[in-house]
Coordinates of C-alpha atoms and ligand atoms in Angstrom, one line a residue:
X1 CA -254.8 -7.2 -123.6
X2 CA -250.9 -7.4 -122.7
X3 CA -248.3 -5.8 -124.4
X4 CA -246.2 -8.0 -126.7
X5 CA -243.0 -7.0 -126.8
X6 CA -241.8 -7.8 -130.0
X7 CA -244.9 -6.0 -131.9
X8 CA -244.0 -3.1 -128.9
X9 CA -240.8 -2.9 -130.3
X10 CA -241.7 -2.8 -134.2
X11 CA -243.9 0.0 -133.5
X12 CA -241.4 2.2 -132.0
X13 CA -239.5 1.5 -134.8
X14 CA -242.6 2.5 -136.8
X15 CA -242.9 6.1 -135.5
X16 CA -239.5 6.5 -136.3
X17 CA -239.5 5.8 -139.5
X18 CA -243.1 7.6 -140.0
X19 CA -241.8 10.7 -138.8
X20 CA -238.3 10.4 -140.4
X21 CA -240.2 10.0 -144.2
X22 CA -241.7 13.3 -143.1
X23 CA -238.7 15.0 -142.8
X24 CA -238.7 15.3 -139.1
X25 CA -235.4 14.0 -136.7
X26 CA -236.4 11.0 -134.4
X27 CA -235.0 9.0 -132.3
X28 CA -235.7 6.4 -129.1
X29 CA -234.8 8.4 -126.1
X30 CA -233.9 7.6 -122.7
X31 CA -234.7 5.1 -120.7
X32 CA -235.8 2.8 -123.5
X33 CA -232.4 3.1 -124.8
X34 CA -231.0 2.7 -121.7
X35 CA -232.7 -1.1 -120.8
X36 CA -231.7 -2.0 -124.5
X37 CA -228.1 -1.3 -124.0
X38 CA -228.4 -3.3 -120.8
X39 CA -230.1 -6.1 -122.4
X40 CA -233.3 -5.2 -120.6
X41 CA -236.6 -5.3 -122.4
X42 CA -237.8 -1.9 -122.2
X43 CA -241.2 -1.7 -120.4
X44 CA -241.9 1.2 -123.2
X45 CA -240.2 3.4 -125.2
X46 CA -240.1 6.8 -125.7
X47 CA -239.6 8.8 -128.9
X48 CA -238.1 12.5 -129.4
X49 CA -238.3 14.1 -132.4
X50 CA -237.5 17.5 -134.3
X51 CA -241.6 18.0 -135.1
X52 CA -243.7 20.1 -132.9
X53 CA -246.6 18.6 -131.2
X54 CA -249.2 19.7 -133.8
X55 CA -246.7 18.4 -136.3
X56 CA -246.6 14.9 -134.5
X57 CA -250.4 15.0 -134.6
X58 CA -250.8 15.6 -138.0
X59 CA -248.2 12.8 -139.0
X60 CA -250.2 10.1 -136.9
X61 CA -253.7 11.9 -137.3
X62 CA -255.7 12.9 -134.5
X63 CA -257.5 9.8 -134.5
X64 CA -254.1 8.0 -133.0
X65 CA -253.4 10.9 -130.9
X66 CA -254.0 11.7 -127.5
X67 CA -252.4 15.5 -126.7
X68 CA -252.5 14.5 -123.0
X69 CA -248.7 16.2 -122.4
X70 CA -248.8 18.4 -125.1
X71 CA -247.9 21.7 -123.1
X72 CA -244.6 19.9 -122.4
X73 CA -244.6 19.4 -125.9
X74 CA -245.6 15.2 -125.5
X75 CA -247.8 13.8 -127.5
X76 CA -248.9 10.3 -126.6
X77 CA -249.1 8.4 -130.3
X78 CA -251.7 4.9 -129.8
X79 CA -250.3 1.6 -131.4
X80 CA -251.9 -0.9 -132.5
X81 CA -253.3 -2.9 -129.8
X82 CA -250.6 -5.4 -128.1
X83 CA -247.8 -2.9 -129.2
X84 CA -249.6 -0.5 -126.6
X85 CA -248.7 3.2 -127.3
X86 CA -245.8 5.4 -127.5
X87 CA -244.9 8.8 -126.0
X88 CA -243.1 11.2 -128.7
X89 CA -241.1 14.3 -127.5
X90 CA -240.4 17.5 -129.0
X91 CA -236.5 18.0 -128.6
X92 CA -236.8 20.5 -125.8
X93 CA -235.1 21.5 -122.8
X94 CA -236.7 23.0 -119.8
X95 CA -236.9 26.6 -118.9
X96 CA -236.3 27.5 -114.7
X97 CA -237.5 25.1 -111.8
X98 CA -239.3 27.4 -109.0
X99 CA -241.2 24.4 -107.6
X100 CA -238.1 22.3 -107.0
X101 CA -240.0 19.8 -109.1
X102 CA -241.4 20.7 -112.6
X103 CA -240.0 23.0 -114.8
X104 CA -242.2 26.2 -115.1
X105 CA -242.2 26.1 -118.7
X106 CA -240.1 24.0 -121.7
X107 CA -238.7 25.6 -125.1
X108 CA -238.1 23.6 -128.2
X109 CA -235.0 22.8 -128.9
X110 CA -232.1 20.7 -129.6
X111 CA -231.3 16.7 -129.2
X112 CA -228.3 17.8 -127.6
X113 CA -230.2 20.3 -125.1
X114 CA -232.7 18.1 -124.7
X115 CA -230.3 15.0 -123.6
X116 CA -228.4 17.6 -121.2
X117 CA -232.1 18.4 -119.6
X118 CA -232.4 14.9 -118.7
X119 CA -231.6 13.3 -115.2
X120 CA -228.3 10.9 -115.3
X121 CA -226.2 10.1 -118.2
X122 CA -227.1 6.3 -118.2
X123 CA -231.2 8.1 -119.1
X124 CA -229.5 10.9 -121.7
X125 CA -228.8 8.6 -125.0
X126 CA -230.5 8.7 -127.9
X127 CA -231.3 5.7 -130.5
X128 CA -231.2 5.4 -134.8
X129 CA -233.4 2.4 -134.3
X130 CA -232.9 2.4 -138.2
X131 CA -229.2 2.8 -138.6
X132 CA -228.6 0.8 -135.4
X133 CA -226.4 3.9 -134.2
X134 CA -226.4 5.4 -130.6
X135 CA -226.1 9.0 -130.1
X136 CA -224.1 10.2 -126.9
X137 CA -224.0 13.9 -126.1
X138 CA -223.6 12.9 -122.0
X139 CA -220.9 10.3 -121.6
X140 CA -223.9 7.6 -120.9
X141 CA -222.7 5.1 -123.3
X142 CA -219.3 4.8 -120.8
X143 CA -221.1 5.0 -117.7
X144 CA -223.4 2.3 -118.4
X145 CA -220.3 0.0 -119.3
X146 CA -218.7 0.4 -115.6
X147 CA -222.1 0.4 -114.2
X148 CA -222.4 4.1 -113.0
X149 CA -225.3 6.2 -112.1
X150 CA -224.3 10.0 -112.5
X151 CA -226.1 13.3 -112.7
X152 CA -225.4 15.5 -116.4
X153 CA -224.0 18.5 -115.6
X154 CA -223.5 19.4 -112.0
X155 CA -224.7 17.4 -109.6
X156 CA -226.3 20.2 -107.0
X157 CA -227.7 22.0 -109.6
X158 CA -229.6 19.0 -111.1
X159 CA -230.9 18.2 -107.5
X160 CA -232.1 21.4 -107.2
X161 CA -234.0 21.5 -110.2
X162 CA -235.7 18.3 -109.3
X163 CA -235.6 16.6 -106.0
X164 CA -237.2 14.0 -107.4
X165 CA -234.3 12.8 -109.1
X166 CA -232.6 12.4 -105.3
X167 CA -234.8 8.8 -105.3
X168 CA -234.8 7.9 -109.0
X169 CA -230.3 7.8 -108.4
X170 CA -230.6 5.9 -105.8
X171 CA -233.5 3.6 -107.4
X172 CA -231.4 3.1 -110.5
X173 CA -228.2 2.1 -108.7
X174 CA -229.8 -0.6 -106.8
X175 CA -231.9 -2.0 -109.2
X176 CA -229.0 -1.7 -112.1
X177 CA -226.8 -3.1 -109.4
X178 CA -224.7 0.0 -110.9
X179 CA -222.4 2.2 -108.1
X180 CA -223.5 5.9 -107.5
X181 CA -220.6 8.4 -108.9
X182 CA -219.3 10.1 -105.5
X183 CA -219.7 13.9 -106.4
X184 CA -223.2 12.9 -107.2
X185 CA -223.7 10.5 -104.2
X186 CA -221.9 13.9 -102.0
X187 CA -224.8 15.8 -104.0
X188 CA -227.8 13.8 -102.7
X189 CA -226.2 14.0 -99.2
X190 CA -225.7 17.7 -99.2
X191 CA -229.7 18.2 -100.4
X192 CA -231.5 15.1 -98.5
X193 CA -233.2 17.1 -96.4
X194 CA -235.6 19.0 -99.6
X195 CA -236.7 15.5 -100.3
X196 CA -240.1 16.9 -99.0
X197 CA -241.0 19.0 -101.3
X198 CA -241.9 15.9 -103.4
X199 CA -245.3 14.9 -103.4
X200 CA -246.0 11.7 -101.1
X201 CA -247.7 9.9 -104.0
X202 CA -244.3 10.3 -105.8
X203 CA -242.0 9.3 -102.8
X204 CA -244.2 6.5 -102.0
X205 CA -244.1 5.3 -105.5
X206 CA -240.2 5.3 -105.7
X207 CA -240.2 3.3 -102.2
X208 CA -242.8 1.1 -103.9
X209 CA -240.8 0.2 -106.9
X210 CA -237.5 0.0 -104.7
X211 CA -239.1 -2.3 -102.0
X212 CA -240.7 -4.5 -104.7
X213 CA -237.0 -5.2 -106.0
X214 CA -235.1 -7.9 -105.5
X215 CA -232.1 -5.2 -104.1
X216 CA -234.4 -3.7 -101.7
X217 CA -232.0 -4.0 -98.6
X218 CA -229.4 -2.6 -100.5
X219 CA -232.2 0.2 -101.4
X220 CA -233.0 1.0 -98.0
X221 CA -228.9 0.9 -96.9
X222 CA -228.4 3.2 -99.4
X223 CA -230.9 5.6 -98.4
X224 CA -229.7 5.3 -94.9
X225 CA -226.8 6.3 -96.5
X226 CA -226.8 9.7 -97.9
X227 CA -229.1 10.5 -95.1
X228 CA -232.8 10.3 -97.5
X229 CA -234.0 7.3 -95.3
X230 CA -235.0 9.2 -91.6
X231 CA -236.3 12.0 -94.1
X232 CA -238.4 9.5 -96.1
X233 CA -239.6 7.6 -92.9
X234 CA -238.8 9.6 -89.4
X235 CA -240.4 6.9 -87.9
X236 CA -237.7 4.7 -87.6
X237 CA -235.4 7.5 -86.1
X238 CA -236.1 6.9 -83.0
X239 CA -235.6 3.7 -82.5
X240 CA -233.1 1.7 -81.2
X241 CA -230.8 4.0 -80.1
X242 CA -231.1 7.5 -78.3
X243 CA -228.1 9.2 -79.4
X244 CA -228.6 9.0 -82.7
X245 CA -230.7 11.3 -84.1
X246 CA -230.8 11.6 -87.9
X247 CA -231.5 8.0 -88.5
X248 CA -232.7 4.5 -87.3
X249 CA -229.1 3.3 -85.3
X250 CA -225.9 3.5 -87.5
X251 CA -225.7 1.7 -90.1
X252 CA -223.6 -1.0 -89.1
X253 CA -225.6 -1.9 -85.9
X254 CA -226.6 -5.4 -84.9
X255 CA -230.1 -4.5 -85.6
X256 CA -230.1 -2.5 -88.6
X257 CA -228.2 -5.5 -90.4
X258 CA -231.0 -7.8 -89.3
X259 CA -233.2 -5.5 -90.4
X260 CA -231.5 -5.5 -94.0
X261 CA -230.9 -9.1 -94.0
X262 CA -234.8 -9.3 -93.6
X263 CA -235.7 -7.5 -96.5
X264 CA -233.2 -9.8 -98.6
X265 CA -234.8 -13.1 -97.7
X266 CA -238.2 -11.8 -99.0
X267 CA -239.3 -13.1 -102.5
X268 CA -241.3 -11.3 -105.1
X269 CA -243.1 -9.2 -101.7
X270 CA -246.1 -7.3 -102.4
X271 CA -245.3 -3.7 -100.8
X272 CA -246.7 -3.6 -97.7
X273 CA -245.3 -7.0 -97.1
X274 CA -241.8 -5.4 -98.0
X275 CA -242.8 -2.3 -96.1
X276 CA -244.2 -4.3 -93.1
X277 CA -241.1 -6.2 -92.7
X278 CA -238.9 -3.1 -92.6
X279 CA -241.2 -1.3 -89.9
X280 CA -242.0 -4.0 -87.7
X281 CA -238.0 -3.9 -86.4
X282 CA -238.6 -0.4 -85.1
X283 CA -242.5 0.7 -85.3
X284 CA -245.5 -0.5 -83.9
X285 CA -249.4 -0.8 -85.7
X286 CA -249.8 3.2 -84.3
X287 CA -246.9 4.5 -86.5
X288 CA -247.7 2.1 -89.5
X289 CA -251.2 3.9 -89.7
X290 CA -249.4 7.2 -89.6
X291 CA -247.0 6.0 -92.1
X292 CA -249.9 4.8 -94.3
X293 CA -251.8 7.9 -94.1
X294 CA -249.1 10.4 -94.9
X295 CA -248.3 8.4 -97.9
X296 CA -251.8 8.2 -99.1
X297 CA -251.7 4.4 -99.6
X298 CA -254.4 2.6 -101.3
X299 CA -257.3 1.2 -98.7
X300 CA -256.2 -1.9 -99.6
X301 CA -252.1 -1.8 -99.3
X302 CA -252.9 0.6 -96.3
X303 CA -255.4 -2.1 -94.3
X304 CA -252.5 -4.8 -95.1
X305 CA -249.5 -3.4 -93.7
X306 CA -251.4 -2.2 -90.6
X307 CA -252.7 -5.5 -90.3
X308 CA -249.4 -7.1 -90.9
X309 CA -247.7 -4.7 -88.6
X310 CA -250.3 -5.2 -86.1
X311 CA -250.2 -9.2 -86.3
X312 CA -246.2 -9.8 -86.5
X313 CA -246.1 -11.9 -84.1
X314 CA -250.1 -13.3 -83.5
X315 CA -248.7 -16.8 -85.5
X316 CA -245.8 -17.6 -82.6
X317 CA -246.7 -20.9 -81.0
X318 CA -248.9 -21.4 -83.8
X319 CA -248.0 -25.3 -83.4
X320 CA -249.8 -25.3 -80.1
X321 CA -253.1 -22.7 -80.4
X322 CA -256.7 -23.5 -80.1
X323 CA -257.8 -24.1 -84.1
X324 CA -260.3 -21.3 -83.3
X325 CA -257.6 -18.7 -82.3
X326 CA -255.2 -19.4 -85.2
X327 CA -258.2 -19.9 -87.9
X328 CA -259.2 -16.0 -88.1
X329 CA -255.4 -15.3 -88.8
X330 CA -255.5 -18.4 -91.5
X331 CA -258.9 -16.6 -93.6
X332 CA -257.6 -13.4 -93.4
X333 CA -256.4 -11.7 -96.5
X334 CA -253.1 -11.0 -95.8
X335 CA -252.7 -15.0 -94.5
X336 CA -250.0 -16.2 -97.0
X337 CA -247.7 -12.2 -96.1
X338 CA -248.1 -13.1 -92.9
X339 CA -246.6 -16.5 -93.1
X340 CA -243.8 -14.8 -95.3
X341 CA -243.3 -12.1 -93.1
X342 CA -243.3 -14.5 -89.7
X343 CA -240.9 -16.9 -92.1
X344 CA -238.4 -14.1 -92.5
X345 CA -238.3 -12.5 -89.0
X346 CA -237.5 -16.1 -87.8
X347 CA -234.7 -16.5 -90.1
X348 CA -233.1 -13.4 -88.8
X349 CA -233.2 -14.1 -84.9
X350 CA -233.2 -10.7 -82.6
X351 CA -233.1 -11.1 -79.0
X352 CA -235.9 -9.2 -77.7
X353 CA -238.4 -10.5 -80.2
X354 CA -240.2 -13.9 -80.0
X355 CA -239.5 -16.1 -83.2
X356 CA -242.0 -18.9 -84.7
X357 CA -240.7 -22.4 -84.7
X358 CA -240.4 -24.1 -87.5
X359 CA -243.0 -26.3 -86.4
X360 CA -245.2 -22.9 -85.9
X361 CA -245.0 -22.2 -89.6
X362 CA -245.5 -25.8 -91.1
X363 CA -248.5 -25.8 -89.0
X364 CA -249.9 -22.5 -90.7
X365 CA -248.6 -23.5 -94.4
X366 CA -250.3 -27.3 -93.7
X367 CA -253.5 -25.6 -92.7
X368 CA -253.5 -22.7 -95.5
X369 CA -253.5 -25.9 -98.4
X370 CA -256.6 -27.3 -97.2
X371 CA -260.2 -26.4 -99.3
X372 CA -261.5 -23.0 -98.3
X373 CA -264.6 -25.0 -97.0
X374 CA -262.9 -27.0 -94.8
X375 CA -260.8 -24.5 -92.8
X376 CA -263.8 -21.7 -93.0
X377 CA -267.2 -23.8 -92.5
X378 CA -270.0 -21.5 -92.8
X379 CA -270.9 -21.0 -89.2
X380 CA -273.5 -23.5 -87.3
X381 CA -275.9 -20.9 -85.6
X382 CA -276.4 -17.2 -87.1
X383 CA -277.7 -14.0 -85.6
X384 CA -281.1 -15.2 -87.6
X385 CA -281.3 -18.5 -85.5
X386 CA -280.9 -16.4 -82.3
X387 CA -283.4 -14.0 -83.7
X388 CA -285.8 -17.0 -84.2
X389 CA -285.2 -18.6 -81.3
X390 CA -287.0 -15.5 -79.9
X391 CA -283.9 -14.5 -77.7
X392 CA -284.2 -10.6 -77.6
X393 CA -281.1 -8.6 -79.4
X394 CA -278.4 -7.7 -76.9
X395 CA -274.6 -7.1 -76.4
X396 CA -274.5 -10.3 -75.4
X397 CA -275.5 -12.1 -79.5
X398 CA -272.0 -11.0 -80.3
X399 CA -270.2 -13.1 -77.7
X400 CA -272.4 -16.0 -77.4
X401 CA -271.9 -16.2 -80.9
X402 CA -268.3 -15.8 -81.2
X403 CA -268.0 -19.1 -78.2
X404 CA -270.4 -21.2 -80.7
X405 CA -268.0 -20.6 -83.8
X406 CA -264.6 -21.1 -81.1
X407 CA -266.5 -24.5 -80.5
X408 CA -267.2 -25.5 -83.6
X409 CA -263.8 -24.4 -85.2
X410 CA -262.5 -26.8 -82.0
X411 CA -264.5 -29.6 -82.9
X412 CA -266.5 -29.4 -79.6
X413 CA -269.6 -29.4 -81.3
X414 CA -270.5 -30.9 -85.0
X415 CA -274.4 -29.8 -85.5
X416 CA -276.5 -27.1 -85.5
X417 CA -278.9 -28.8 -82.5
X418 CA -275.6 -28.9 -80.5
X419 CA -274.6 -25.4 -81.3
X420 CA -278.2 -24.2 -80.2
X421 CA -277.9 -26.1 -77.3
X422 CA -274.7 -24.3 -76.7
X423 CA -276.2 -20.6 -77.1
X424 CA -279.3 -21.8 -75.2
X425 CA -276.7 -22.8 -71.9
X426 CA -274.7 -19.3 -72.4
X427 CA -277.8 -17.6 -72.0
X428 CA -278.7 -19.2 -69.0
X429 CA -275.1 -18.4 -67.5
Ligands
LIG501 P1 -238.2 3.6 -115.7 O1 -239.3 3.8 -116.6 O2 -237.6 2.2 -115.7 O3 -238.4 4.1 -114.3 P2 -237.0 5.6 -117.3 O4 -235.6 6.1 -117.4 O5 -237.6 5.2 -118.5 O6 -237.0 4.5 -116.2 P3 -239.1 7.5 -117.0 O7 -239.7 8.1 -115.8 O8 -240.0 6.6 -117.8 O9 -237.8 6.7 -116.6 O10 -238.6 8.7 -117.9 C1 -238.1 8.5 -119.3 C2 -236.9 9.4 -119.5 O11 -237.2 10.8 -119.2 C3 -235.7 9.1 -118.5 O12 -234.9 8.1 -119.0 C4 -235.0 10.5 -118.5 O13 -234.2 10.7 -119.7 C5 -236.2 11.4 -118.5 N1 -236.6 11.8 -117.2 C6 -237.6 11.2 -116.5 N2 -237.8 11.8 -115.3 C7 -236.9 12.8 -115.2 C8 -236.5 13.7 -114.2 N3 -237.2 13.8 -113.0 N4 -235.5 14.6 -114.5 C9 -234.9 14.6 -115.7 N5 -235.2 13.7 -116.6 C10 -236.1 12.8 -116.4
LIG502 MG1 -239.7 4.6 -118.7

């Protein structure tokens, strides 16, 4: 069932209040608070409170419970349906990082410790849903109003702690359309190169949400940057130009601002479209299967950005291809990111790449409309006709096949007598 927002909203209001009448402090924290401020809807909400996760248990019963964080002192509280379910915190803040990642332990504490423990300022307010106040120990309140992303406390330190938080700064600038503060921009810099002791899942999930965004080429420019991008992807470092060595050109060269302008015209990309059409630039289908693998992809995001990688540029002269060449592109999967991706690269000429004409892509879009049935025909002959026909299995079923399907997909023969005369004349060749 979806979430509806306004019965989301009532709920975290809800556990508030609940844990208020028992005596306990509670707020909304973080990024909830944040998207508010902004006007955003909050995709959920988070609550932190003065009770102890036993404590929160007992308030909303172990029934509506779920202890799933509970040694970082979270417990997960279960909503009524469409008001989904709400993380509540214990005010803590978090003992040494050795892992450059998680803290090794947490400690109960304070709403001011806990709102210094957090990432940037912008993610370190606190919320009196009931008294409609905001509570500020970080300067967030300010930054948000000039639209700045910038670490608590100092910067280097914070990175240290958490490397993670080198992607979420830049994620939350672009996406806010916010500007990085410039000690904590010099920050990220100065520790790009530790981005790998993040796990891939997490770096790929942070390129996944910045690449599904409408500022994606801003995303990618930024990470090019402060020097995260040929860290994140060393596969487009050596490209393009052979004295440069940390990263994909410089950043103002004629073929890193196509790249970027690229990326902008995409609309609402899945990610390995917005992946593919960053790669395809700079990579081939070889170092989008590496890519893919190191990240740990999906199967399925994985087969369509090497497929989309590996096909860039199988629709040019689409206009003028044999219906039976163009149709397997056309049934594929991936058909309609293809198009998009083609649609794009076009847009954004580059001299040693060939472009689709217009005409190349009407052709494509005209044929995608038409009924499933009518560009894919279930196929005239079948390995079981060739079977009964008595012709004995060989290498060759797979080719004489494939030139009865080319012929009827060109028209060259309508029925199944004519496709069997067909096979029986290959055979003969
Ligand atoms: P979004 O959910 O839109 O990505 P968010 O700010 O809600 O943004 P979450 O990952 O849901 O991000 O985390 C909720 C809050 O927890 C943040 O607002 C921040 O206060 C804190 N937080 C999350 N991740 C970190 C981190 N790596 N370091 C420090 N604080 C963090
Ligand atoms: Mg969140």
């Amino acid at each position: 069932m979806p979430l509806d927002p306004d019965k989301q909203r009532k709920f975290a209001v809800d556990v508030v209040r609940t844990l208020r009448s028992h005596g306990y402090e509670a707020y909304w924290a973080g990024g909830c608070v944040r998207d508010r401020l902004l006007g955003r809807l909050p995709k959920d909400y988070d609550v932190a409170t003065t009770a102890r996760p036993d404590e929160i248990r007992e308030v909303f019963s172990h029934k509506r419970t779920v202890p799933i964080g509970a040694q970082f002192g979270v417990i997960t509280v279960v909503g009524p349906k469409p008001a989904g379910q709400i993380e509540v915190a214990t005010f803590r803040e978090d003992a040494t990082y050795s892992d450059g990642r998680r803290p090794d332990s947490v400690e109960f504490s304070t709403p001011e410790a806990d709102a210094h423990r957090r990432d940037f300022t912008i993610n370190g307010l606190f919320y009196d849903p009931l008294e409609d106040r905001v509570i500020d120990y970080v300067g967030g309140v300010d930054d948000l109003g000039r639209g700045v992303v910038r670490a608590i406390g100092e910067p280097r330190a914070r990175f240290e702690e958490d490397k993670l938080r080198l992607l979420r700064a830049v994620r939350f600038t672009v996406t806010f359309g916010f500007s990085l503060d410039i000690p904590t921009r010099d920050a990220i810099e100065y520790m790009a190169s530790q981005i790998g002791v993040v796990s891939v899942e997490r770096i790929a999930d942070e390129m996944r949400r910045m690449l599904m965004h409408d500022s994606r080429a801003k995303a990618v420019d930024l990470l090019h940057e402060v020097d995260l991008l040929p860290q994140i992807l060393p596969e487009l470092n050596a490209a393009n130009d052979a004295e440069a060595t940390t990263a994909v050109g410089r950043r103002g060269d004629a073929a890193w601002l196509a790249a970027l302008a690229t990326l902008d015209l995409l609309s609402e990309p899945p990610f390995p479209l917005a992946l593919a059409a960053l790669l395809v630039p700079f990579v081939d289908a070889a170092a989008a299967r590496g890519l893919a693998a190191r990240w740990k992809l999906s199967n399925q995001e994985s087969r369509s950005l090497c497929w989309l990688v590996e096909q860039q540029a199988a629709l040019v002269g689409a206009e003028q291809m044999p219906w039976s060449r163009l149709q397997p592109l056309l049934v594929h999967d991936n058909a309609r990111e293809l198009i998009a991706l083609l649609a794009v690269l076009s847009e954004v000429p580059a001299a040693d790449r060939p472009v689709a004409s217009r005409a190349d892509l009407a052709r494509c879009r005209q044929m995608l409309a038409r009924p499933a049935l009518e560009i894919n025909p279930p196929p005239l002959v079948t390995g079981d006709d060739l079977i009964e026909l008595g012709i004995p299995r060989s290498k060759a079923y797979q080719r004489i096949l494939q030139a009865a399907r080319d012929a009827q997909l060109d028209g060259l023969i309508q029925t199944k007598a004519e496709a069997l005369e067909l096979v029986k004349r290959l055979l003969n060749e």
